[in-house]
Coordinates of C-alpha atoms and ligand atoms in Angstrom, one line a residue:
X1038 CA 95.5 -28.6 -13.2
X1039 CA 92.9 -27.6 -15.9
X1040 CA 89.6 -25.9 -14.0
X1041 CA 86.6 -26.1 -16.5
X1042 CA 85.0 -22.3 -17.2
X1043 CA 82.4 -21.3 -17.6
X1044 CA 80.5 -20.1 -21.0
X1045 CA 78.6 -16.9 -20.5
X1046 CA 77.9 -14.3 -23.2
X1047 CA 79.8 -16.0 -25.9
X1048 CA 83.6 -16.1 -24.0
X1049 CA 85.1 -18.4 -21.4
X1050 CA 85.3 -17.1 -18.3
X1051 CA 88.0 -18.8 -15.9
X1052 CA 88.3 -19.4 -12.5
X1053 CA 90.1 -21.7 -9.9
X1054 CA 88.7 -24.8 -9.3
X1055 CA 87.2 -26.0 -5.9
X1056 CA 86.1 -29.3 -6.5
X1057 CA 87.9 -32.2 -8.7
X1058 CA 86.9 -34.6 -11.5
X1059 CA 88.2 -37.7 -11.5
X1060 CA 88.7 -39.6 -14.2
X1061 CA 87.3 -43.1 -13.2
X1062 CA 89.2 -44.9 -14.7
X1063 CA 91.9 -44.3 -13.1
X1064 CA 90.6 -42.5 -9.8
X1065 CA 92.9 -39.4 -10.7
X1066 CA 91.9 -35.8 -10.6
X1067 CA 92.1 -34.6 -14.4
X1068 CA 90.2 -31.4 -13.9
X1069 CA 88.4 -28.5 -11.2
X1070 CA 85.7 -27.3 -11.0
X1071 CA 85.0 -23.4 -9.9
X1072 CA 81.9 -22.6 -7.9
X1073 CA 81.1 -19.0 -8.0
X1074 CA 80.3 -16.7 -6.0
X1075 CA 77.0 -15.0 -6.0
X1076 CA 77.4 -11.6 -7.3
X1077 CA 79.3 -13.8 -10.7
X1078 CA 75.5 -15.6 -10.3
X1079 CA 73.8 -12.3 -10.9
X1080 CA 76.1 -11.1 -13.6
X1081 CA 75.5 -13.9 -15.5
X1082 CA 71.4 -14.1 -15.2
X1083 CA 71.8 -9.9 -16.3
X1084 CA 73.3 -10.9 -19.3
X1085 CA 71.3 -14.0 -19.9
X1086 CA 68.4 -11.2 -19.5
X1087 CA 70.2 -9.0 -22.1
X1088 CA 70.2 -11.6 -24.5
X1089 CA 66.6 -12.5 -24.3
X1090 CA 65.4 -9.2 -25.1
X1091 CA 66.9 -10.1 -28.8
X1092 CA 66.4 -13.7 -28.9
X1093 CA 63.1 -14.0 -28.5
X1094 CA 62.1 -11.8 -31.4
X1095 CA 64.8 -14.2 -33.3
X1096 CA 62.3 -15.7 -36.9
X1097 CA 61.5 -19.2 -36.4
X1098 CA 63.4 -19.6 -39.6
X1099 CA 66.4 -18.2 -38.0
X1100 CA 66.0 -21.1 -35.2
X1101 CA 65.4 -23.8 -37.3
X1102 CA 68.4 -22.9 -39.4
X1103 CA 70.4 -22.8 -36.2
X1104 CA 68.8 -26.3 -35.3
X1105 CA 69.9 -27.7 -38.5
X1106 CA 73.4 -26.3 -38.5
X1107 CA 73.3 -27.8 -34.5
X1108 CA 72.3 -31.3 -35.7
X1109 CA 75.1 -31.9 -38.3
X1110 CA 77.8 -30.6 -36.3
X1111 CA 76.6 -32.8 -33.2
X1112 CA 77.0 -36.2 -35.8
X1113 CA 80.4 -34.8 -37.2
X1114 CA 81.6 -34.4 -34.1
X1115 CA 80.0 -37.6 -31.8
X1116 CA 83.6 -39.4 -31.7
X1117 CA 85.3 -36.3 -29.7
X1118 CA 82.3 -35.7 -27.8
X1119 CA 81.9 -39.4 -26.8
X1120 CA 85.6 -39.0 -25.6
X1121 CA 85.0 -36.3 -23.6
X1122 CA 82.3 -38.7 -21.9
X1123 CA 83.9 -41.6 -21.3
X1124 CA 86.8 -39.9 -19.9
X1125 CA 84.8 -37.9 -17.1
X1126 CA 81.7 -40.5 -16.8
X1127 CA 83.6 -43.6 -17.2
X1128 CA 81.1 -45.3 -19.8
X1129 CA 82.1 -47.0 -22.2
X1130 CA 82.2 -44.9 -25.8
X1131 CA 79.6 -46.7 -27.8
X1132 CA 77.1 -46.1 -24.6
X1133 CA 78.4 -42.6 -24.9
X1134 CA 77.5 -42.7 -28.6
X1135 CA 74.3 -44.2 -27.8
X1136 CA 73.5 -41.3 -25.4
X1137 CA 74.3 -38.5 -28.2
X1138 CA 72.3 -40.2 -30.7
X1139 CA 69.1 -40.2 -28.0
X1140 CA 70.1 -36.3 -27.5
X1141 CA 70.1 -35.7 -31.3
X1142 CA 66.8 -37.0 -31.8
X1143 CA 65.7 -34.0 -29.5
X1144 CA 67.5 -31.2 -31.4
X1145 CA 65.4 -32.8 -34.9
X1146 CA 62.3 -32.8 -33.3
X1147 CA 62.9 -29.3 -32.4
X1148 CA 63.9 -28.6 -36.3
X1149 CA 60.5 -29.1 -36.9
X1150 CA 59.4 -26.3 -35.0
X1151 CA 57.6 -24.1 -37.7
X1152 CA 55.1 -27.1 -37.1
X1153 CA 55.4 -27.4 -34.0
X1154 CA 54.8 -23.8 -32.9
X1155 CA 51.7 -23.3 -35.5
X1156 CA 49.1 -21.2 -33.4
X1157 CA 45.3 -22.3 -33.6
X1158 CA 42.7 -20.0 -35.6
X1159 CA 38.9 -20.1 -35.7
X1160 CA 37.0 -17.6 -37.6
X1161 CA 33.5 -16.4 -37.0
X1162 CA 33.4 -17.6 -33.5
X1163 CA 30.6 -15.5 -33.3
X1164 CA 29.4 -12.7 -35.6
X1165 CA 32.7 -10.6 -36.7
X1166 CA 34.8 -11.9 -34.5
X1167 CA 37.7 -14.6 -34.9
X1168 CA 40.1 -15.7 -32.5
X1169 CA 43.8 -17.2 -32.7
X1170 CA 46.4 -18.5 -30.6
X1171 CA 50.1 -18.6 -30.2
X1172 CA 52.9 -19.1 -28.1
X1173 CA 56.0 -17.5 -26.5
X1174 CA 59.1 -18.1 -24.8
X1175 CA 59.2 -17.6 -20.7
X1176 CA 62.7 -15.6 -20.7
X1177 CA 65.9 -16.7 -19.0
X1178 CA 65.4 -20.8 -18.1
X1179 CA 68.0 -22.6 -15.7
X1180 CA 68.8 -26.0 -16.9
X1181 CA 70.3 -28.6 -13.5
X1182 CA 71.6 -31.5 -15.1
X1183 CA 72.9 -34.8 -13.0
X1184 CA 76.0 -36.7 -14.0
X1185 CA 74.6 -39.8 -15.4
X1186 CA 73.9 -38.6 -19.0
X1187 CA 76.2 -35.0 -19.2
X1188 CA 74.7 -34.3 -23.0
X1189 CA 71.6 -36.2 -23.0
X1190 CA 69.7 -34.4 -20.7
X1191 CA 71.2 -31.0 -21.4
X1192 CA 70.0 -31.7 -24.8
X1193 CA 66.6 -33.4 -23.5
X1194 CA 65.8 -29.8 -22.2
X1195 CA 68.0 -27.0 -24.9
X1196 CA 66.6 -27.8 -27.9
X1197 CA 62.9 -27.1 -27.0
X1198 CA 63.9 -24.3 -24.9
X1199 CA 65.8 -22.3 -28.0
X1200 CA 63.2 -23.4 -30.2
X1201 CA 61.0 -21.5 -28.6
X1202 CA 62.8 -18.8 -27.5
X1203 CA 64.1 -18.9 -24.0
X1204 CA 67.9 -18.4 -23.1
X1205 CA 69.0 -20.8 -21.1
X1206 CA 71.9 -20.9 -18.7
X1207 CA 73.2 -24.7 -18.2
X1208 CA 74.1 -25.7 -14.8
X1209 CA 75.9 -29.2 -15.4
X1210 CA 76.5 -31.7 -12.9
X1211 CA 80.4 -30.7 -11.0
X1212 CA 81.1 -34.7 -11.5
X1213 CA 81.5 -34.2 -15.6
X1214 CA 81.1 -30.7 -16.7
X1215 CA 83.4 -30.8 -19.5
X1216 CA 81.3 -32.0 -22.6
X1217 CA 78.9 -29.0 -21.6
X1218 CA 81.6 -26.6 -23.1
X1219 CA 81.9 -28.2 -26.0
X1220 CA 78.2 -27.9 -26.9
X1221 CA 78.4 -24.1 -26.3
X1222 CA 80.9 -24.0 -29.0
X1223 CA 79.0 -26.1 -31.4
X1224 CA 76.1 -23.9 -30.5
X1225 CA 78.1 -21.0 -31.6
X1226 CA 79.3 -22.5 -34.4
X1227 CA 76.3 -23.3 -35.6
X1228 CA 75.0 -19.5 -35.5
X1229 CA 73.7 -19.2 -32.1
X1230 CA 73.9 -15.7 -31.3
X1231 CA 76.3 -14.8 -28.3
X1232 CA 74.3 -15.1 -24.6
X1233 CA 71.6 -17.5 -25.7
X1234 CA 73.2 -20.2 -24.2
X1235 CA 75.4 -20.1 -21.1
X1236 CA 76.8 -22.7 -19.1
X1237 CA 77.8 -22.4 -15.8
X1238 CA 79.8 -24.0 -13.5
X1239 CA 78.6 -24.9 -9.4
X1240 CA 77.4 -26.6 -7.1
X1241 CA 74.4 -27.2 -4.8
X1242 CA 74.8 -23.7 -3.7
X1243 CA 74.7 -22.5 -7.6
X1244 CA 71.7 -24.2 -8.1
X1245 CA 70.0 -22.6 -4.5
X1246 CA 71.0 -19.1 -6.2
X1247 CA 69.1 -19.9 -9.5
X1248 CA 65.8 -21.2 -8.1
X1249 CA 65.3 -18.0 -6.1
X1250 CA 66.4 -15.5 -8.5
X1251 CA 64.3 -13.1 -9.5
X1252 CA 66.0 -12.8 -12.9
X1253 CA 65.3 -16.8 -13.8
X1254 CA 61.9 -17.5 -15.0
X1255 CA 61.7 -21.4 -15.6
X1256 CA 64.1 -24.1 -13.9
X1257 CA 63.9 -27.7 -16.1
X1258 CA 65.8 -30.1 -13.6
X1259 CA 67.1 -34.1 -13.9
X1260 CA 68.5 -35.3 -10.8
X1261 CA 68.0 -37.7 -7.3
X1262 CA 64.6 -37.7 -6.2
X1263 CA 65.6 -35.6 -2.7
X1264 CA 67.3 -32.9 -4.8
X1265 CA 64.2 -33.3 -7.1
X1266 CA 61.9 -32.5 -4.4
X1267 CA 63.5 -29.6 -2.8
X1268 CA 64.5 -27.8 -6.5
X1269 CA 60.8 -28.4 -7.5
X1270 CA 59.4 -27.1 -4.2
X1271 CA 62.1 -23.8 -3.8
X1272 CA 61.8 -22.5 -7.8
X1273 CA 57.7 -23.0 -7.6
X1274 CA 57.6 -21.3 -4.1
X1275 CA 59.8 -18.6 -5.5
X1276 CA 56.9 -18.5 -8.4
X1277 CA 58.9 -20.1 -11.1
X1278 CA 57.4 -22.9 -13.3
X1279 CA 59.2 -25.9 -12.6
X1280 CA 60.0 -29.7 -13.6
X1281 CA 62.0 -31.8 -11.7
X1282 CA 62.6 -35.4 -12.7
X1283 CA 63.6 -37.5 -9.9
X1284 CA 65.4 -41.0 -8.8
X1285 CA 63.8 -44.8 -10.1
X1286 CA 63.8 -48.2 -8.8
X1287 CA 62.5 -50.0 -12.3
X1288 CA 61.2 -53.3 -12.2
X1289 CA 61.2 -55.8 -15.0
X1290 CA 58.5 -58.2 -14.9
X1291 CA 58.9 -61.9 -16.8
X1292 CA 56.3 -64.0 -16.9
X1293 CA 56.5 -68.0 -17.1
X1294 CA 55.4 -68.1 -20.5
X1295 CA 58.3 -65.7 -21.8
X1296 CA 61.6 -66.6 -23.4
X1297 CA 63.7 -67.2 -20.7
X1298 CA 66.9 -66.2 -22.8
X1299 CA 65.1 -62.9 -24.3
X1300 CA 64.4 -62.0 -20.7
X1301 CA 67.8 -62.8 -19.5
X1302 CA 69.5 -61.1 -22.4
X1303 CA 67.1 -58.0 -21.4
X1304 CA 68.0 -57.9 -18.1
X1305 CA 71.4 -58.2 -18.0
X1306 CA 71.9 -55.2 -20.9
X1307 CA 69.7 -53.3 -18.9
X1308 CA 70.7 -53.9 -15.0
X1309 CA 74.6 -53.4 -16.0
X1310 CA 75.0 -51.1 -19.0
X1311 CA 76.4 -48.3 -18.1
X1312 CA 77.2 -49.8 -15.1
X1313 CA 73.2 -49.4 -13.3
X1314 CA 74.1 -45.6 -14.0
X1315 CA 70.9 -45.1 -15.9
X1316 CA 67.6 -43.5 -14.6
X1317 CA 65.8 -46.0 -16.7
X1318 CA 68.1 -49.0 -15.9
X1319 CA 66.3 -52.4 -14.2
X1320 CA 67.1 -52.7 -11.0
X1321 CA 64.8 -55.4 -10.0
X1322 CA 63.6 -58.1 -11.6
X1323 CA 60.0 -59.6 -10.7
X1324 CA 60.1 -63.3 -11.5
X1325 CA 56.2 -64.6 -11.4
X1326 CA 55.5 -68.4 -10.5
X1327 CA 57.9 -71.1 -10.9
X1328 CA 60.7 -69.2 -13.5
X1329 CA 63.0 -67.5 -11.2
X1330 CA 65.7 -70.4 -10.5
X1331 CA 66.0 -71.1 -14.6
X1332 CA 66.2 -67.2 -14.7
X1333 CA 68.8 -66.7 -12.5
X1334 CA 70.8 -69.3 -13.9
X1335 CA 71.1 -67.9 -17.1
X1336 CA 71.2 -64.0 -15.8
X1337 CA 74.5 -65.9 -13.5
X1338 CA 76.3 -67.2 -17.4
X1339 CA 75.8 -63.9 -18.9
X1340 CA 77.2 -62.1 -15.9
X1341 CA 80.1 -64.4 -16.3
X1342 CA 81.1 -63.7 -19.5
X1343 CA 80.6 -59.6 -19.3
X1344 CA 84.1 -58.1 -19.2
X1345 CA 84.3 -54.5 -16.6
X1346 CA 86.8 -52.5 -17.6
X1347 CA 88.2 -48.7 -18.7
X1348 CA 85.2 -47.2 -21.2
X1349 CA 87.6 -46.4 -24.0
X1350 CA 88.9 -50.1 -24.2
X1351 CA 86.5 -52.0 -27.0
X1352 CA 86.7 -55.4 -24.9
X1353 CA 84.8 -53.5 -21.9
X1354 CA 80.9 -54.2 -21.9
X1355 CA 80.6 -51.5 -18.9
X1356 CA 83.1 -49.2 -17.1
X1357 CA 83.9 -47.7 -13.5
X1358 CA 80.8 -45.8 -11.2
X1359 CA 81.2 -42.4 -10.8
X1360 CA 83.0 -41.9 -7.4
X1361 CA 85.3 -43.9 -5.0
X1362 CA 82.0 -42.8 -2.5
X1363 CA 79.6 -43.9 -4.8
X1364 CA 81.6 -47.3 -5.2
X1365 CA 81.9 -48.0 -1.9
X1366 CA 77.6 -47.3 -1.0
X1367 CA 77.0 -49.3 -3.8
X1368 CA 79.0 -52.5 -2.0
X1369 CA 77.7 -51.6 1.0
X1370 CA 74.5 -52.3 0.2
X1371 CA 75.3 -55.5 -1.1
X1372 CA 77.1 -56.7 1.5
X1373 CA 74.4 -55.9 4.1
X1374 CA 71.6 -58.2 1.7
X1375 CA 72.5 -60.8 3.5
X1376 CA 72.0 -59.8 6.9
X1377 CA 68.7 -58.0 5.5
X1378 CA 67.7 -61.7 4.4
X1379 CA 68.3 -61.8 0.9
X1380 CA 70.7 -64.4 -1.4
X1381 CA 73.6 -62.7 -2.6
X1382 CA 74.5 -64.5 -5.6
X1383 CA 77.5 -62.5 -7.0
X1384 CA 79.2 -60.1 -4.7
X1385 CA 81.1 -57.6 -7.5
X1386 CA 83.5 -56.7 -4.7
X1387 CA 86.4 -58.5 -6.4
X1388 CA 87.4 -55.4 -8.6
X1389 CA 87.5 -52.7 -5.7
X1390 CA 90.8 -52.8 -5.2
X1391 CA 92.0 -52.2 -8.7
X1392 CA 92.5 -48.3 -9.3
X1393 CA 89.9 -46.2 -10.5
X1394 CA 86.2 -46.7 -9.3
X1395 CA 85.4 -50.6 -10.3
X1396 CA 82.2 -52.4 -9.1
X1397 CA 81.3 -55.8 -10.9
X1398 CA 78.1 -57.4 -11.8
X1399 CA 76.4 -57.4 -8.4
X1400 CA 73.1 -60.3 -8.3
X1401 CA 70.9 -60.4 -5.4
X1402 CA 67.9 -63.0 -5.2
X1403 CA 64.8 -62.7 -2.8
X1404 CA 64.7 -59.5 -2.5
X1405 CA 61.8 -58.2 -0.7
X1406 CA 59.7 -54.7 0.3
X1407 CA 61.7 -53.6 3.8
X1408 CA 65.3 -54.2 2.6
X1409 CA 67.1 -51.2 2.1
X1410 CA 69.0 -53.1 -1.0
X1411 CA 65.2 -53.5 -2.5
X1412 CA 63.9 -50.2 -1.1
X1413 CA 66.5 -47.7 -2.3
X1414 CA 67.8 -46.6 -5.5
X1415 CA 71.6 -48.1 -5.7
X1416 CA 72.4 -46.7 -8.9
X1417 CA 75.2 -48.9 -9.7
X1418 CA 75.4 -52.3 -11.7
X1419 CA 73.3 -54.1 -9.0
X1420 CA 70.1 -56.1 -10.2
X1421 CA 67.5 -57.4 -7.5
X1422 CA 65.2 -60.7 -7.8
X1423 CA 61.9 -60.8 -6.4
X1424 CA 59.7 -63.7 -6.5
X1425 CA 56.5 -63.3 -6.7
X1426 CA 53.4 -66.0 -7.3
X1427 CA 50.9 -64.6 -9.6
X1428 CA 50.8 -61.5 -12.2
X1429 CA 48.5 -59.4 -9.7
X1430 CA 51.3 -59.7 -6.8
X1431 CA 53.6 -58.2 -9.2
X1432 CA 51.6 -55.0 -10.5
X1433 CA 50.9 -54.5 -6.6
X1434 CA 55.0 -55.1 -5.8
X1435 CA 55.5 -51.9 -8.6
X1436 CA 52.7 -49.8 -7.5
X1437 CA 53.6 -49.9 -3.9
X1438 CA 57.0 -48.6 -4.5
X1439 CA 57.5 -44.7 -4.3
X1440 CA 59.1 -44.7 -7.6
X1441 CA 57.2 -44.7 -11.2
X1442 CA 60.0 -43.9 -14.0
X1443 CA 59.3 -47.1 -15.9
X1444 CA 59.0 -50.5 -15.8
X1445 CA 58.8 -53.8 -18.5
X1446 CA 57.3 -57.1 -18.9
X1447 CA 58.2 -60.2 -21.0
X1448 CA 55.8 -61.8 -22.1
X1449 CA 54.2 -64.4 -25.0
X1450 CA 50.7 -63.2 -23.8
X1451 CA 49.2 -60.0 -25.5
X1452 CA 46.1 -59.4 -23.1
X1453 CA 48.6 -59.8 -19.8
X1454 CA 50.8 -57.3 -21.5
X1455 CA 47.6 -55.2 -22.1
X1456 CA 46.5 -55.3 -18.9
X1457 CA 50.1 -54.6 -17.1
X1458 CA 49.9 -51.1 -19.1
X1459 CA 46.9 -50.3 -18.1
X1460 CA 47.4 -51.2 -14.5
X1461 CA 50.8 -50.3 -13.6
X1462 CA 51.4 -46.6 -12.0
X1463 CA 54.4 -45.7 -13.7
X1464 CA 55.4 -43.4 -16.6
X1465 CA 57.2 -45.7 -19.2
X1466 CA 56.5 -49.0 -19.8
X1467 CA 58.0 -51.3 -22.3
X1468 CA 56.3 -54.6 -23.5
X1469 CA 59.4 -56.9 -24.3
X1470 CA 61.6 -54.0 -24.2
X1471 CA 63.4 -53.3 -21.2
X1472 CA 64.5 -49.7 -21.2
X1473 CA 61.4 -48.2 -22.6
X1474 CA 62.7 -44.5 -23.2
X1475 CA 60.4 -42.7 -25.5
X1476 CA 61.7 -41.5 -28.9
X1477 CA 61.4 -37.3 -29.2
X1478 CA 58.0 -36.5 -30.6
X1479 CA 56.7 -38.7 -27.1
X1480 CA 58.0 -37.3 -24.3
X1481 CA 59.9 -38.8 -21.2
X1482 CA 58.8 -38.7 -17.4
X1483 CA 58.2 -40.5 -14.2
X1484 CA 55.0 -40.9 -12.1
X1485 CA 55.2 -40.7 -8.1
X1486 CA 58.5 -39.9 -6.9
X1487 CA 60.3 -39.8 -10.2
X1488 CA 58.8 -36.9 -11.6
X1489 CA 57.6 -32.9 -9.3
X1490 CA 55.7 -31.3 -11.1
X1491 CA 53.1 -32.5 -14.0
X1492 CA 55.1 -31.6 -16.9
X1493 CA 57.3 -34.2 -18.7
X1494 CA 60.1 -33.5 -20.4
X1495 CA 60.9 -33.1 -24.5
X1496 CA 58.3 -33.7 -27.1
X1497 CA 55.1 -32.0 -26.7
X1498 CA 55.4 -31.6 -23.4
X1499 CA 59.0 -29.3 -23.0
X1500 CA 57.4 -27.5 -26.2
X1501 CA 54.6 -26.7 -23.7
X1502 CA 57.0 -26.1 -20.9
X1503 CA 59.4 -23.9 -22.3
X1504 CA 56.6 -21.4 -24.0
X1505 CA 53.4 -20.0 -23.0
X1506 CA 50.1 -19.3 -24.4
X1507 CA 48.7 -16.0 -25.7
X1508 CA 44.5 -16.4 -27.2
X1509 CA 43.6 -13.1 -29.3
X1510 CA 40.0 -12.3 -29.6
X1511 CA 39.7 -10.0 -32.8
X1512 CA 36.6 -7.7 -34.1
X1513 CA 36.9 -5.1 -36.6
X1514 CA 33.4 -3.2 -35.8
X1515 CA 31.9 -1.1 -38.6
X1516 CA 30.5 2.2 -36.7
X1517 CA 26.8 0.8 -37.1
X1518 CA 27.1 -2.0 -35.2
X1519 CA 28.5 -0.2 -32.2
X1520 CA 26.4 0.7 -29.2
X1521 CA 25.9 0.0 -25.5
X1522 CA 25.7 -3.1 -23.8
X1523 CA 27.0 -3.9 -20.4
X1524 CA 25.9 -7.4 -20.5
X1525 CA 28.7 -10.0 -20.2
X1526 CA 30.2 -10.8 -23.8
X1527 CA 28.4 -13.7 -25.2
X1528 CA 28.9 -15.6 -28.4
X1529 CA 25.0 -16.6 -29.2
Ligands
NAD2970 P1 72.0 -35.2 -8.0 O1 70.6 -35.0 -7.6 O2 73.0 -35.5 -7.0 O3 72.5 -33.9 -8.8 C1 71.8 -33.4 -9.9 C2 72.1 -31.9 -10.0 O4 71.6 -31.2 -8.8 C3 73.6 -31.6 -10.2 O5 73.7 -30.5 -11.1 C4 74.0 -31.1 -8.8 O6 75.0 -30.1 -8.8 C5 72.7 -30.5 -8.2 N1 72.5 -30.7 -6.8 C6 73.0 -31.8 -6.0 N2 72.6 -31.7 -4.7 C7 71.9 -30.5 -4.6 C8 71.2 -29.9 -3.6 N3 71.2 -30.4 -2.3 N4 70.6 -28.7 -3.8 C9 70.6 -28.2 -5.1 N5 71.2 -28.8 -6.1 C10 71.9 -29.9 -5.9 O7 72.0 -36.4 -9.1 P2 73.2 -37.1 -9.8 O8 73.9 -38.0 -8.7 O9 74.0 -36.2 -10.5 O10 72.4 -38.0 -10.8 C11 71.9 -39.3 -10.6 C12 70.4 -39.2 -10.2 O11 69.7 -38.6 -11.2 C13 69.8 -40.6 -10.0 O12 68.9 -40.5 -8.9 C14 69.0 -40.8 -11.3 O13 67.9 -41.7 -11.2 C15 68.6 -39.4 -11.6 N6 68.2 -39.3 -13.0 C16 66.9 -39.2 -13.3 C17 66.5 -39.1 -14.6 C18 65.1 -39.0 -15.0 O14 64.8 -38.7 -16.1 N7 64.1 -39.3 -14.1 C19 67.5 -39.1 -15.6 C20 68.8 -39.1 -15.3 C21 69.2 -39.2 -13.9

């Protein structure tokens, strides 16, 4: 059995495997992973510290070349990486596609970090004396990635960080580490120099070992909203800056003037792509005044024509969940709507016992605030009706619930789609678009519990997080017009 290394200075470093990949597919172990022991931890955040002495005084030219040479070989090779997804994840390979794409856009927003990283300058800010500004990297950044998207959100957080300088040391999710190796070598390949980006391998007790040590400067983290909490909480304590992107629970509001079949359409590709395995997937949808029934009916005929199925096989729309575990939690909730007082409409418990890790198209009407199938994030291809009676019940519905990653409406009416944006406490928010992720010059995050920390992640705001700010005040006196003066420095 294969055990995924690790990447650290430039070679592979092996080890034997203590915890399996599945493929999910077909529920069989394909790989290990190793989860090292502490003093391999330290070794690798001394080199990581070795490296930055170098790489930060790396040209910006030098990056953006890097960048460049990172971009083309992440198109040229999307068909082997997308494999390497869909065989450890279990999506299908175009929504593994569709993640690299999303990642890419990061790496050519960073290419444009010449611009991006232009200091500010004002001259004669009072008599003889200018001032500028500029930025630098933080040092040695630990990047905690979850299993959902294993080269979106590594890529979400690496390109800003080299941009501006910082080594980074990858610690992927155990469930699907092996695509994480392959974008070390592309780094290389594409002139990264050896040590600037390390990946390695672990588990929660990995992770514990980077927020506290003293070597690590920064830790960017995507995960579940308790693991969010405690990373954010443990790295700041330890005085690291932090960012930590939690769980969701998004809503998808349709009004009775919308298109009925552009809302169903929309909720169905976004409550069962990827199988609900998406942190911006809808996982409940608000119906408002009489539309629900006619909305249901025509969620229930697309549901019955999707196909579940092996990711690599063209005819599936979505593939397995993750884990056996995470299959069975996932039917548990739905079985125990019922008894919560919800309407099951479709059960998905009719592909369990196939092999591999199979949940189909789960519906459940009337849900309500109180049920645990409403309450929690499921995670899985499980979409939630609530019925609500007016437009005002359903911003309160969505800004009652802990989570804020992002949320949608549908919609003829431009002023009630105003006003939702304005209203609604959450981070992301489509208008007739149901999975509202920003493209990379915005940047993505959650309000409430989807996001620790105030810092969202790529665009403008990882530029910010990755670097900090230096301001230079600058007077070249002539010998006349020195002299005494204790008085605080003034500018008039
Ligand atoms: P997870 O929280 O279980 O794991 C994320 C990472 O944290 C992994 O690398 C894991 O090894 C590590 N980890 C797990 N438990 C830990 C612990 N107790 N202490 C320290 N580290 C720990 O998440 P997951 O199941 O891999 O991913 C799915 C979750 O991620 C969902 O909740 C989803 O909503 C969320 N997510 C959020 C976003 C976002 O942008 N807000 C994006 C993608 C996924």
């Amino acid at each position: 059995m294969q055990s995924v290394p690790h990447y650290v200075n430039g070679e592979f470093i092996h080890a034997e495997g203590t915890s399996p990949v599945f493929n999910p597919a077909t529920g069989e172990v394909i790989a290990t992973v190793p989860t090292p022991a502490s003093d391999f931890v330290d070794d690798v955040v001394a080199s990581a510290r070795r490296a930055w002495e170098t790489w930060q005084h790396s040209t910006l030219s030098q990056r953006t070349n890097i960048l460049f040479n990172f971009r083309a070989l992440l198109v040229a090779h999307t068909d082997e990486l997308a494999a390497i997804i869909t065989r450890e994840h279990g999506k299908t390979l175009p929504d593994a596609k569709g993640e690299i794409a999303r990642g890419l856009e990061n790496v050519e927003y960073a290419c444009g970090l010449t611009e991006h990283l232009k200091g500010g300058f004002s001259g004669q800010v009072a008599d003889g004396v200018d001032v500028h500004s500029f930025r630098q990297s933080l040092g040695v950044v630990a990047e905690i990635t979850p299993f959902n998207f294993p080269i979106m959100v590594p890529l979400w957080m690496t390109a800003n960080a080299l941009a501006t300088g910082n080594v980074v040391i990858l610690k992927p999710s155990e469930r699907d580490p092996s695509v994480s190796i392959r974008l070390a070598e592309l780094l290389a390949e594409a002139g990264l120099p050896a040590g600037v980006f390390n990946v390695l391998q672990g588990n929660a007790d990995t992770v514990n070992q980077l927020l506290t040590h003293p070597g690590v400067d920064a830790v960017s983290f995507v995960g579940s909203t308790p693991v969010a909490q405690h990373v954010y909480n443990t790295a700041t304590a330890a005085g690291k800056r932090a960012q930590a992107l939690g769980g969701a629970k998004n809503h998808m509001v349709v009004l009775p003037d919308a298109d009925l079949d552009i809302a169903a359409d929309a909720a169905v590709n976004a409550g069962y792509g990827a199988a609900g395995e998406r942190c911006m997937a809808i996982s409940v949808v608000v119906a408002v005044g009489d539309c629900a029934d006619t909305l249901i009916a025509k969620i229930t005929e697309r549901l019955d024509k999707l196909t579940v199925g092996p990711g690599h096989e063209p005819s599936s729309d979505f593939g397995p969940v993750i884990t056996e575990a995470h299959r069975d939690r996932i039917l548990g909730y739905v079985r125990g709507a019922a008894g919560e007082g919800a309407v099951v409409v479709r059960d998905g418990s009719d592909l369990a016992s196939r092999p591999g890790f199979f949940v189909g198209p789960c519906l459940v009407d009337q849900v309500k605030p109180g049920m645990k199938v409403y309450d929690d994030e499921i995670f899985g291809p499980v979409l939630g009706v609530a019925r609500v009676a007016t437009f005002a019940d359903a911003v309160e519905l969505i800004n009652a619930n802990q989570y804020g990653n992002g949320t949608a409406i549908f919609t003829r009416d431009g002023n009630a789609a105003r006003l939702f944006t304005r209203q609604v406490t959450v981070g992301m928010i489509g208008v007739n678009v149901p999975i509202p992720v920003p493209v990379s010059s915005y940047s993505f995050g959650g309000w409430k519990n989807s996001l620790f920390g105030h810092a969202h992640m790529y665009g403008p705001e990882g530029l910010q997080f990755f670097s900090r700010g230096k301001v230079v005040t600058t007077r070249w006196p002539q010998a006349s017009d020195s002299q005494i003066d204790l008085g605080f420095p003034r500018t008039r």
